[in-house]
CSV table of C-alpha atoms in Angstrom, one decimal:
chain,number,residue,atom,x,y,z
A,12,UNK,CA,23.6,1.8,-5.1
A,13,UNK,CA,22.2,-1.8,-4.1
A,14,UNK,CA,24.7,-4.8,-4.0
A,15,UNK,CA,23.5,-8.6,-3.4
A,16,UNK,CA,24.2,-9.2,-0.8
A,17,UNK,CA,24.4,-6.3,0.7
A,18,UNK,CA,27.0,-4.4,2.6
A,19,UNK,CA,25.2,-2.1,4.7
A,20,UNK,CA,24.5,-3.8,8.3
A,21,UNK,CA,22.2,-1.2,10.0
A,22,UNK,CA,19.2,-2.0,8.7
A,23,UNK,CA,15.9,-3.0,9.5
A,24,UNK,CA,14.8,-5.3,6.1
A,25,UNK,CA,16.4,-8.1,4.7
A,26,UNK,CA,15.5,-9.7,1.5
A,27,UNK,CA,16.6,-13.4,1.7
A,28,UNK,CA,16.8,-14.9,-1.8
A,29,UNK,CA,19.3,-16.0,-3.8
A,30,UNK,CA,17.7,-15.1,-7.1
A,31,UNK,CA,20.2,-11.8,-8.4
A,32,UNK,CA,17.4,-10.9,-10.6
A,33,UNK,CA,14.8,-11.2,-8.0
A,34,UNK,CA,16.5,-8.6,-5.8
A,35,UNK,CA,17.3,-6.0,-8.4
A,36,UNK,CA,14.0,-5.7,-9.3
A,37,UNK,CA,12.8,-5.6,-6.1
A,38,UNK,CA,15.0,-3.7,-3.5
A,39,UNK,CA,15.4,-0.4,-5.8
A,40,UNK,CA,11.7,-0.2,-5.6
A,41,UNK,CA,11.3,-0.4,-2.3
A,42,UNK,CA,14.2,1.8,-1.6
A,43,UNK,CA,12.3,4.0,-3.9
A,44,UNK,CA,9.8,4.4,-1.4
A,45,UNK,CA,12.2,4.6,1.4
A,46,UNK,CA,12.5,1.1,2.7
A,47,UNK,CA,16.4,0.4,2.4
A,48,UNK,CA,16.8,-2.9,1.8
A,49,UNK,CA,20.0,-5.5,3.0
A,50,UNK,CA,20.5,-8.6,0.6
A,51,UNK,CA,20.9,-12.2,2.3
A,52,UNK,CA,21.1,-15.5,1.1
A,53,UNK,CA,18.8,-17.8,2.3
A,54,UNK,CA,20.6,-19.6,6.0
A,55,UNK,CA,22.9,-16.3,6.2
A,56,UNK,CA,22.4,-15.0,9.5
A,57,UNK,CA,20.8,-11.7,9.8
A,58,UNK,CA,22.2,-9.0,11.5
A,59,UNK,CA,21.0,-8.4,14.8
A,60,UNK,CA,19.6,-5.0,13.8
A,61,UNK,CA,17.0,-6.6,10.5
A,62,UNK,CA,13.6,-6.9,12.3
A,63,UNK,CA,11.9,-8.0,8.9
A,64,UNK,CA,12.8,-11.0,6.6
A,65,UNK,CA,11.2,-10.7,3.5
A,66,UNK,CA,11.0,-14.1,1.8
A,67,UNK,CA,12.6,-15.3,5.2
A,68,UNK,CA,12.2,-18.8,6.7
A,69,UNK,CA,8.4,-19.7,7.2
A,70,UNK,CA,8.8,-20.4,11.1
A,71,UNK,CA,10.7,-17.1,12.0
A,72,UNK,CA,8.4,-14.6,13.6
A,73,UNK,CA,10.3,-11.7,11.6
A,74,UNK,CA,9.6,-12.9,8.3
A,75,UNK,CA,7.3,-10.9,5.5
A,76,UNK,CA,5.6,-13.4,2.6
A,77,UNK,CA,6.8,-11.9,-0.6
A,78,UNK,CA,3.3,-11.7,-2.4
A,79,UNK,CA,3.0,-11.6,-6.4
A,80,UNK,CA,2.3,-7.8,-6.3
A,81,UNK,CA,5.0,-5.6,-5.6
A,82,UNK,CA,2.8,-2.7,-4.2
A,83,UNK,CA,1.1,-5.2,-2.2
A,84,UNK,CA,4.6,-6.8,-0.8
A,85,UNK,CA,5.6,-2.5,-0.1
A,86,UNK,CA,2.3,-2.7,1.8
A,87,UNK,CA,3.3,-5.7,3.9
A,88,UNK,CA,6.7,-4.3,4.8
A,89,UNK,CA,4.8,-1.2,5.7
A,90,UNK,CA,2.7,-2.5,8.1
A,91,UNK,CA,5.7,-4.7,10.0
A,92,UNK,CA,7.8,-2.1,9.9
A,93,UNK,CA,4.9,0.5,11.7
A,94,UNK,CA,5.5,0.8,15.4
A,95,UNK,CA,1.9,2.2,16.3
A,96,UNK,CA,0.2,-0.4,19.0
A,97,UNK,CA,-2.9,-0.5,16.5
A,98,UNK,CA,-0.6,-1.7,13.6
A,99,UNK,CA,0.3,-4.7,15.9
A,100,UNK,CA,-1.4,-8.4,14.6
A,101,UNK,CA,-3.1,-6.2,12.1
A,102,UNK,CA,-4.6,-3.0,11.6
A,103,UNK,CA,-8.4,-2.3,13.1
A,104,UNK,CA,-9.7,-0.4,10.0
A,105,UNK,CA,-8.2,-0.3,6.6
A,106,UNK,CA,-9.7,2.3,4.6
A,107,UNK,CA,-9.0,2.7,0.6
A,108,UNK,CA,-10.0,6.1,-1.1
A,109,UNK,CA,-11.4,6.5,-5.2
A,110,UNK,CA,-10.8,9.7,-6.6
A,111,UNK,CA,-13.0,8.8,-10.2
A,112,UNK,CA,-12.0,10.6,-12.9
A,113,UNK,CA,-9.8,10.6,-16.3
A,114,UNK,CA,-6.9,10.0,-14.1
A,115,UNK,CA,-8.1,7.7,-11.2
A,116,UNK,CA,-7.0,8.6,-7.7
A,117,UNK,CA,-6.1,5.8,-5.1
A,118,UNK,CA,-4.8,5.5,-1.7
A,119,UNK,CA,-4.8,3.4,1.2
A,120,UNK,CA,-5.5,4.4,5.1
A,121,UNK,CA,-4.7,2.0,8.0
A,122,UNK,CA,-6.0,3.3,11.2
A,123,UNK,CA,-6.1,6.9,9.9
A,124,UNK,CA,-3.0,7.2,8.3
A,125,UNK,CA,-2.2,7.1,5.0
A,126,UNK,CA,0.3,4.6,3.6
A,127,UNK,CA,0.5,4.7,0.1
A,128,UNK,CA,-1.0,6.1,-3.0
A,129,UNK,CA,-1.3,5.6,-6.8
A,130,UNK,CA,-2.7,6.5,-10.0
A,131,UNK,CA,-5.1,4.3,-12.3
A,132,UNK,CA,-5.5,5.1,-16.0
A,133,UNK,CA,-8.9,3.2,-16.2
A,134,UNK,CA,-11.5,1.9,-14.0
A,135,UNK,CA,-10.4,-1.7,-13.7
A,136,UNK,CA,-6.9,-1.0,-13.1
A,137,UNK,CA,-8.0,1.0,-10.1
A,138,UNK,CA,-10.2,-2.1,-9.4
A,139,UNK,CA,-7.2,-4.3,-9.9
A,140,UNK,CA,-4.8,-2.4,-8.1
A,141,UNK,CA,-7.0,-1.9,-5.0
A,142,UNK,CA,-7.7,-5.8,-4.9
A,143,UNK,CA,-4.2,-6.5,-5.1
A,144,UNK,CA,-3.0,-4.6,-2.3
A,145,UNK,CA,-5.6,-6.1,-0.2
A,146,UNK,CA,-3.4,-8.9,-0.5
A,147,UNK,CA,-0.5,-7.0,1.6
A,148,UNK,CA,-2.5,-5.5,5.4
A,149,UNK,CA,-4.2,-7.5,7.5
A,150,UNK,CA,-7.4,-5.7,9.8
A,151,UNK,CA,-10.4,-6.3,11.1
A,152,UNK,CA,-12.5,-3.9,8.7
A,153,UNK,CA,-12.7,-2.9,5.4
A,154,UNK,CA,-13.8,-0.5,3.5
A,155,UNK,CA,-13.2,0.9,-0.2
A,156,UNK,CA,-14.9,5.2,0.1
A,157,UNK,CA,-15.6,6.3,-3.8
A,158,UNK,CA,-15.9,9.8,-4.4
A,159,UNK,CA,-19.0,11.0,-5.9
A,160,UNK,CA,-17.4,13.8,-8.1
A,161,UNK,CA,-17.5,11.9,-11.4
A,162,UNK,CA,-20.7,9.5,-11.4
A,163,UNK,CA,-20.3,8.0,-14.6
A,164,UNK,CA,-16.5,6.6,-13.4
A,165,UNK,CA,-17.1,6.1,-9.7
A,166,UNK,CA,-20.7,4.0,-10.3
A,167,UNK,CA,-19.2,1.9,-12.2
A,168,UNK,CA,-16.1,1.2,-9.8
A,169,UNK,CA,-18.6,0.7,-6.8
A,170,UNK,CA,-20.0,-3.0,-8.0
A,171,UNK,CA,-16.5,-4.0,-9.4
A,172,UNK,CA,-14.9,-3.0,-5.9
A,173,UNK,CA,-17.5,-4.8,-4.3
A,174,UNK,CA,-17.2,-8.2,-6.6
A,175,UNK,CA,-13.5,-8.4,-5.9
A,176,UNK,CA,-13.5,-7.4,-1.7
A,177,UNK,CA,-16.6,-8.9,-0.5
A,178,UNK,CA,-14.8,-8.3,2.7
A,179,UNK,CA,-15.5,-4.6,2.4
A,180,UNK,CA,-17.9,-1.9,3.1
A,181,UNK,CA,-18.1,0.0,-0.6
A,182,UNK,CA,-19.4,3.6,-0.2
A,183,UNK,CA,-20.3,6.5,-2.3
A,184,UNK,CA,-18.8,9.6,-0.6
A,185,UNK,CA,-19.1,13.5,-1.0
A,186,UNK,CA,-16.1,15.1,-2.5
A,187,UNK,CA,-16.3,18.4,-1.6
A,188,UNK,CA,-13.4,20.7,-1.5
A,189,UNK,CA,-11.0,17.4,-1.6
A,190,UNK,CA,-8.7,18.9,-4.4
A,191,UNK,CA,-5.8,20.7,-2.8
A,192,UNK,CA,-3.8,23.7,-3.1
A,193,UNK,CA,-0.7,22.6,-3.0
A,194,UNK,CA,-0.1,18.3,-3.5
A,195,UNK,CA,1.3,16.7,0.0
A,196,UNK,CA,1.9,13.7,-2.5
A,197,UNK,CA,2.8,15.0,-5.6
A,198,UNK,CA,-0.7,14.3,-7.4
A,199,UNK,CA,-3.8,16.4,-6.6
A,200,UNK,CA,-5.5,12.8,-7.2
A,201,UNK,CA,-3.8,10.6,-4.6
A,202,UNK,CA,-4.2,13.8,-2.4
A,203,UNK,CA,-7.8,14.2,-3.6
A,204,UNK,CA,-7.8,10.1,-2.3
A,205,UNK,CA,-6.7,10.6,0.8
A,206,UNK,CA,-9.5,12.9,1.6
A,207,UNK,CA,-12.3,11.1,0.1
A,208,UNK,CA,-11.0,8.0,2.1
A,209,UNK,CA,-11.4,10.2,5.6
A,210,UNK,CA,-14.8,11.4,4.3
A,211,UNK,CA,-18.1,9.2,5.7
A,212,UNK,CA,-20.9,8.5,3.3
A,213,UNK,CA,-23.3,11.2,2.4
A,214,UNK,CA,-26.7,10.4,5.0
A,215,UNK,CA,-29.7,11.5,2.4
């Protein structure tokens, strides 16, 4: 159970804020995906064991922005909280994957591993969604990697992803054999994502 502020000292996130309502919306979700979360007030001093403030003062080097998309904020504590040397002042290639379909299939890459995943109910929530946690990593390259299993849904995605990440390399990928036996993430279309955002571009 979460309490404002928080009781538990050995942990690595703080969210400062003094809004109750703020921080029980926002620390069971992240706990929810296995970020446990200590509440401060803001000028409370942190324990010496918090290495992220999220929502913290502007001119400490530990502090996180909140941003207006909660999956995008997840993605921001993500990144601060990965220890890989490539992760470090932003990641060298951020890669998100389409699975098209009824159910839409998304997940994001950073340097080769995977670091979250979702489902979209229509094409311009996937477009949405994507765009939005752009707004969370920081790299060097983009790219968005569309599988080409179901034209009719992933065509239409490809100029939409484009319009909204002009930052980004949009491709049309084979999809081969990317629907798995047995789910590593609990949806054979965030798995099916993951795959397609490894794949490279079919060379006709």
């Amino acid at each position: 159970m979460t309490r404002h502020p928080g009781a538990r000292r050995n942990l690595l996130v703080a969210l400062v804020t003094d809004d109750f309502r703020l921080y029980h919306e926002l620390a069971p979700y992240l706990e929810g995906h296995g970020i446990r979360v200590l509440g401060l007030k803001p000028g409370e001093d942190p324990p010496t064991s918090v290495k992220v403030l999220l929502g913290g003062p502007t001119g400490d080097a530990r502090t996180v922005l909140l941003r207006d998309d909660r999956e995008a904020t997840l993605l921001a504590l993500i990144a601060a909280l990965d220890e890989r040397p490539t992760a470090r002042g932003g990641y060298q290639r951020v890669v998100f994957g389409v699975d098209p379909g009824h159910v839409i299939g998304l997940a994001v890459l950073a340097d080769g591993q995977w670091l979250h995943v979702a489902e979209a109910r229509s094409p311009d929530q996937a477009v949405e969604r994507i765009a939005a946690w752009a707004t969370g990593l920081s790299a060097q390259r983009w790219e968005v990697h569309v599988g080409d299993g179901h034209p009719k849904t992933g065509r239409g995605i490809l100029p939409a992803v484009k319009a909204r990440l002009p930052q980004a390399r949009v491709l049309l990928v084979p999809e081969e054999a990317t629907t798995p036996f047995r789910p590593v993430t609990g949806s054979r279309h965030t798995d099916a994502a993951i795959l397609i955002a490894q794949r490279e571009p079919r060379m006709d």
